[in-house]
GROMACS .gro file of C-alpha atoms in nm:
model
  250
    1MET     CA    1   0.001  -0.001   0.000
    2ALA     CA    2   0.134   0.347  -0.086
    3THR     CA    3   0.007   0.635   0.120
    4ARG     CA    4   0.011   0.997  -0.007
    5THR     CA    5   0.122   1.266   0.242
    6SER     CA    6   0.304   1.600   0.255
    7PHE     CA    7   0.523   1.790   0.502
    8GLU     CA    8   0.396   2.146   0.550
    9ASN     CA    9   0.281   2.180   0.189
   10SER     CA   10   0.600   2.019   0.055
   11ASN     CA   11   0.564   1.697  -0.151
   12GLU     CA   12   0.931   1.615  -0.094
   13ILE     CA   13   0.860   1.377   0.195
   14GLY     CA   14   1.179   1.185   0.143
   15VAL     CA   15   1.360   1.495   0.252
   16PHE     CA   16   1.185   1.496   0.596
   17ALA     CA   17   1.150   1.121   0.664
   18ALA     CA   18   1.359   0.808   0.656
   19LEU     CA   19   1.201   0.467   0.652
   20THR     CA   20   1.355   0.114   0.692
   21ASN     CA   21   1.227  -0.227   0.790
   22ALA     CA   22   1.322  -0.166   1.158
   23TYR     CA   23   1.239   0.205   1.221
   24CYS     CA   24   1.114   0.533   1.080
   25LEU     CA   25   1.256   0.879   1.144
   26THR     CA   26   1.050   1.196   1.082
   27GLY     CA   27   1.165   1.559   1.101
   28VAL     CA   28   1.027   1.777   1.377
   29GLY     CA   29   0.753   1.968   1.193
   30GLY     CA   30   0.521   2.259   1.269
   31SER     CA   31   0.225   2.018   1.266
   32GLU     CA   32   0.183   1.668   1.393
   33ASN     CA   33  -0.006   1.550   1.086
   34PHE     CA   34   0.301   1.428   0.904
   35PHE     CA   35   0.414   1.220   1.203
   36SER     CA   36   0.060   1.090   1.260
   37VAL     CA   37   0.037   0.954   0.900
   38PHE     CA   38   0.353   0.749   0.958
   39GLU     CA   39   0.250   0.650   1.309
   40SER     CA   40  -0.095   0.523   1.204
   41GLU     CA   41   0.056   0.302   0.933
   42LEU     CA   42   0.371   0.184   1.111
   43SER     CA   43   0.348   0.199   1.490
   44ASP     CA   44   0.217  -0.164   1.524
   45HIS     CA   45   0.535  -0.289   1.358
   46ILE     CA   46   0.824  -0.041   1.405
   47PRO     CA   47   0.904   0.266   1.613
   48VAL     CA   48   0.838   0.607   1.453
   49ILE     CA   49   1.080   0.863   1.591
   50HIS     CA   50   1.091   1.246   1.595
   51ALA     CA   51   1.447   1.359   1.514
   52THR     CA   52   1.667   1.644   1.404
   53ILE     CA   53   2.021   1.625   1.260
   54GLY     CA   54   2.247   1.922   1.335
   55GLY     CA   55   1.936   2.106   1.445
   56CYS     CA   56   1.773   2.063   1.100
   57ARG     CA   57   1.455   1.879   1.007
   58PHE     CA   58   1.563   1.721   0.679
   59VAL     CA   59   1.650   1.383   0.839
   60GLY     CA   60   1.575   1.191   0.518
   61ARG     CA   61   1.855   1.355   0.316
   62THR     CA   62   2.120   1.364   0.589
   63THR     CA   63   2.094   1.005   0.720
   64VAL     CA   64   2.101   0.660   0.559
   65GLY     CA   65   2.022   0.325   0.719
   66ASN     CA   66   1.873  -0.021   0.698
   67ARG     CA   67   1.743  -0.267   0.955
   68ARG     CA   68   2.098  -0.322   1.091
   69GLY     CA   69   2.218   0.032   1.129
   70LEU     CA   70   2.183   0.410   1.090
   71LEU     CA   71   2.459   0.639   0.963
   72VAL     CA   72   2.443   1.009   1.055
   73PRO     CA   73   2.673   1.294   0.943
   74SER     CA   74   2.939   1.469   1.159
   75THR     CA   75   2.706   1.767   1.210
   76THR     CA   76   2.491   1.549   1.444
   77THR     CA   77   2.512   1.670   1.803
   78ASP     CA   78   2.591   1.428   2.093
   79GLN     CA   79   2.244   1.496   2.229
   80GLU     CA   80   2.080   1.401   1.895
   81LEU     CA   81   2.294   1.088   1.873
   82GLN     CA   82   2.197   0.987   2.230
   83HIS     CA   83   1.830   1.046   2.150
   84LEU     CA   84   1.849   0.821   1.838
   85ARG     CA   85   2.032   0.546   2.036
   86ASN     CA   86   1.766   0.558   2.311
   87SER     CA   87   1.473   0.549   2.069
   88LEU     CA   88   1.593   0.293   1.813
   89PRO     CA   89   1.568  -0.086   1.863
   90ASP     CA   90   1.869  -0.233   2.041
   91GLN     CA   91   1.998  -0.425   1.741
   92VAL     CA   92   2.027  -0.107   1.527
   93VAL     CA   93   2.384   0.041   1.539
   94VAL     CA   94   2.394   0.421   1.519
   95GLN     CA   95   2.725   0.557   1.386
   96ARG     CA   96   2.843   0.913   1.320
   97ILE     CA   97   3.048   0.938   1.003
   98GLU     CA   98   3.323   1.187   0.907
   99GLU     CA   99   3.247   1.240   0.542
  100ARG     CA  100   3.299   1.553   0.328
  101LEU     CA  101   2.979   1.479   0.138
  102SER     CA  102   2.755   1.503   0.441
  103ALA     CA  103   2.408   1.465   0.288
  104LEU     CA  104   2.431   1.084   0.324
  105GLY     CA  105   2.078   1.028   0.198
  106ASN     CA  106   2.173   1.184  -0.138
  107ILE     CA  107   2.497   0.991  -0.187
  108VAL     CA  108   2.398   0.643  -0.065
  109ALA     CA  109   2.109   0.418  -0.167
  110CYS     CA  110   2.077   0.086   0.010
  111ASN     CA  111   1.858  -0.199   0.116
  112ASP     CA  112   1.950  -0.476   0.365
  113HIS     CA  113   2.202  -0.639   0.138
  114VAL     CA  114   2.356  -0.391  -0.115
  115ALA     CA  115   2.451  -0.023  -0.117
  116LEU     CA  116   2.516   0.202  -0.415
  117VAL     CA  117   2.737   0.502  -0.330
  118HIS     CA  118   2.856   0.824  -0.495
  119PRO     CA  119   3.179   0.760  -0.687
  120ASP     CA  120   3.371   1.023  -0.481
  121VAL     CA  121   3.306   0.907  -0.123
  122ASP     CA  122   3.608   0.839   0.100
  123ARG     CA  123   3.747   0.490   0.123
  124GLU     CA  124   3.693   0.500   0.506
  125THR     CA  125   3.328   0.593   0.455
  126GLU     CA  126   3.287   0.302   0.217
  127ASP     CA  127   3.424   0.064   0.489
  128VAL     CA  128   3.200   0.213   0.758
  129ILE     CA  129   2.889   0.173   0.534
  130SER     CA  130   2.989  -0.189   0.472
  131ASP     CA  131   3.054  -0.265   0.842
  132VAL     CA  132   2.756  -0.081   1.008
  133LEU     CA  133   2.488  -0.158   0.749
  134GLY     CA  134   2.626  -0.509   0.673
  135VAL     CA  135   2.602  -0.455   0.295
  136GLU     CA  136   2.814  -0.496  -0.017
  137VAL     CA  137   2.914  -0.151  -0.143
  138PHE     CA  138   2.935  -0.048  -0.509
  139ARG     CA  139   3.040   0.293  -0.647
  140GLN     CA  140   2.787   0.375  -0.917
  141THR     CA  141   2.601   0.646  -1.105
  142VAL     CA  142   2.233   0.638  -1.207
  143ALA     CA  143   2.154   0.783  -1.552
  144GLY     CA  144   2.488   0.966  -1.539
  145GLN     CA  145   2.389   1.125  -1.201
  146ALA     CA  146   2.635   1.077  -0.915
  147LEU     CA  147   2.369   1.134  -0.645
  148VAL     CA  148   2.251   0.778  -0.635
  149GLY     CA  149   2.046   0.832  -0.322
  150SER     CA  150   1.840   1.109  -0.489
  151TYR     CA  151   1.777   0.940  -0.819
  152SER     CA  152   1.717   0.574  -0.715
  153LYS     CA  153   1.519   0.399  -0.446
  154PHE     CA  154   1.524   0.028  -0.377
  155THR     CA  155   1.420  -0.224  -0.111
  156ASN     CA  156   1.472  -0.604  -0.079
  157GLN     CA  157   1.168  -0.651  -0.308
  158GLY     CA  158   1.241  -0.421  -0.602
  159GLY     CA  159   1.359  -0.074  -0.704
  160MET     CA  160   1.295   0.239  -0.902
  161VAL     CA  161   1.554   0.450  -1.095
  162HIS     CA  162   1.575   0.789  -1.273
  163PRO     CA  163   1.337   0.792  -1.581
  164ARG     CA  164   1.625   0.860  -1.825
  165THR     CA  165   1.822   0.552  -1.716
  166THR     CA  166   1.902   0.339  -2.025
  167VAL     CA  167   1.783  -0.020  -2.055
  168GLU     CA  168   2.144  -0.144  -2.036
  169ASP     CA  169   2.205   0.050  -1.710
  170ILE     CA  170   1.884  -0.084  -1.557
  171GLU     CA  171   1.985  -0.439  -1.644
  172GLU     CA  172   2.336  -0.383  -1.503
  173LEU     CA  173   2.206  -0.227  -1.178
  174SER     CA  174   1.940  -0.493  -1.151
  175SER     CA  175   2.198  -0.778  -1.165
  176LEU     CA  176   2.414  -0.586  -0.917
  177LEU     CA  177   2.131  -0.539  -0.669
  178GLN     CA  178   1.956  -0.872  -0.743
  179VAL     CA  179   1.615  -0.707  -0.743
  180PRO     CA  180   1.384  -0.607  -1.034
  181LEU     CA  181   1.417  -0.240  -1.133
  182VAL     CA  182   1.194  -0.003  -1.330
  183ALA     CA  183   1.249   0.359  -1.448
  184GLY     CA  184   0.982   0.589  -1.306
  185THR     CA  185   0.879   0.920  -1.144
  186VAL     CA  186   0.698   1.049  -0.842
  187ASN     CA  187   0.506   1.378  -0.769
  188ARG     CA  188   0.359   1.412  -1.115
  189GLY     CA  189   0.682   1.367  -1.314
  190SER     CA  190   0.959   1.445  -1.067
  191ASP     CA  191   1.278   1.245  -1.130
  192VAL     CA  192   1.405   1.303  -0.767
  193LEU     CA  193   1.284   0.967  -0.637
  194GLY     CA  194   1.462   0.993  -0.303
  195GLY     CA  195   1.288   1.326  -0.233
  196GLY     CA  196   0.935   1.221  -0.318
  197LEU     CA  197   0.922   0.861  -0.192
  198VAL     CA  198   1.003   0.663   0.122
  199VAL     CA  199   0.953   0.285   0.108
  200ASN     CA  200   1.032  -0.033   0.288
  201ASP     CA  201   0.944  -0.403   0.227
  202TRP     CA  202   0.574  -0.369   0.307
  203THR     CA  203   0.471  -0.006   0.274
  204ALA     CA  204   0.546   0.320   0.091
  205PHE     CA  205   0.473   0.689   0.136
  206VAL     CA  206   0.466   0.932  -0.156
  207GLY     CA  207   0.418   1.305  -0.203
  208LEU     CA  208   0.061   1.435  -0.243
  209ASP     CA  209   0.110   1.523  -0.613
  210THR     CA  210   0.193   1.162  -0.710
  211THR     CA  211  -0.052   1.049  -0.977
  212SER     CA  212  -0.244   0.715  -0.959
  213THR     CA  213  -0.035   0.580  -1.251
  214GLU     CA  214   0.285   0.654  -1.054
  215VAL     CA  215   0.136   0.498  -0.738
  216SER     CA  216   0.042   0.177  -0.924
  217VAL     CA  217   0.394   0.154  -1.075
  218ILE     CA  218   0.537   0.199  -0.724
  219GLU     CA  219   0.308  -0.055  -0.566
  220SER     CA  220   0.383  -0.306  -0.850
  221ILE     CA  221   0.765  -0.283  -0.852
  222PHE     CA  222   0.800  -0.275  -0.470
  223LYS     CA  223   0.545  -0.558  -0.446
  224LEU     CA  224   0.317  -0.369  -0.211
  225SER     CA  225  -0.015  -0.466  -0.365
  226SER     CA  226  -0.213  -0.648  -0.101
  227GLY     CA  227  -0.358  -0.888  -0.366
  228LYS     CA  228  -0.139  -1.116  -0.584
  229GLN     CA  229   0.234  -1.088  -0.537
  230GLN     CA  230   0.390  -0.982  -0.869
  231THR     CA  231   0.647  -1.221  -1.004
  232ASN     CA  232   0.805  -1.026  -1.285
  233GLY     CA  233   0.814  -0.657  -1.193
  234GLN     CA  234   0.854  -0.496  -1.533
  235SER     CA  235   0.626  -0.712  -1.745
  236SER     CA  236   0.340  -0.694  -1.486
  237ILE     CA  237   0.374  -0.315  -1.483
  238VAL     CA  238   0.349  -0.302  -1.862
  239THR     CA  239   0.038  -0.525  -1.854
  240ASP     CA  240  -0.135  -0.342  -1.568
  241MET     CA  241  -0.055   0.001  -1.697
  242ARG     CA  242  -0.122  -0.036  -2.063
  243SER     CA  243  -0.488   0.073  -2.049
  244SER     CA  244  -0.415   0.390  -1.843
  245LEU     CA  245  -0.122   0.481  -2.065
  246ILE     CA  246  -0.335   0.442  -2.379
  247ASP     CA  247  -0.604   0.657  -2.218
  248GLN     CA  248  -0.344   0.931  -2.158
  249LEU     CA  249  -0.210   0.922  -2.515
  250SER     CA  250  -0.550   0.911  -2.695
   0.00000   0.00000   0.00000
């Protein structure tokens, strides 16, 4: 199930929230509505935590994590670090990381097994990502964009990449990640997937502007549809979407 929501009139919810299979972080907002949307969907399964990073609310773009760990930038204060450690499940390791490219959510995309990172990250950072998150790390670009965390989003079920990614690149990334991938958009044509979408293995949240076509592509590739589990991401998307795409073109 994909849920539409917004953060104080901004559809870029991936900037203000981070979601994994073990926890969810949300930025401290002016209204509780944003937090409540996540809480109502997730609180039976995983903790939903108010957080700031370096006094700022954009927790989705500055942090990166999976069910094993959470990496935060060097700007994180000791108090914030302690709050995260107290609030997160015991098995989640929280680690502060000294990296020049400090918007970790923009430069790393990961699931519980594999991480794609910006080609220019430090060697030490690569090692820390591998150790804390327990993943294999690959330096990659997506559609020629170095900000892999902004232009791709993937879980253990499937993934979505920048709409201009070539078929060859999608196949290469798909074999690297071992999950089906599809090129797509959120928020009525935005290619910044990391900004408009947060997703884990069983639920997704998207910006309010996301069209129903985009939502059904997201639900299909991330295997969120409550009915039949899709077997082959891309072909099922083509089949399911054909009628709506023809409607749009005619």
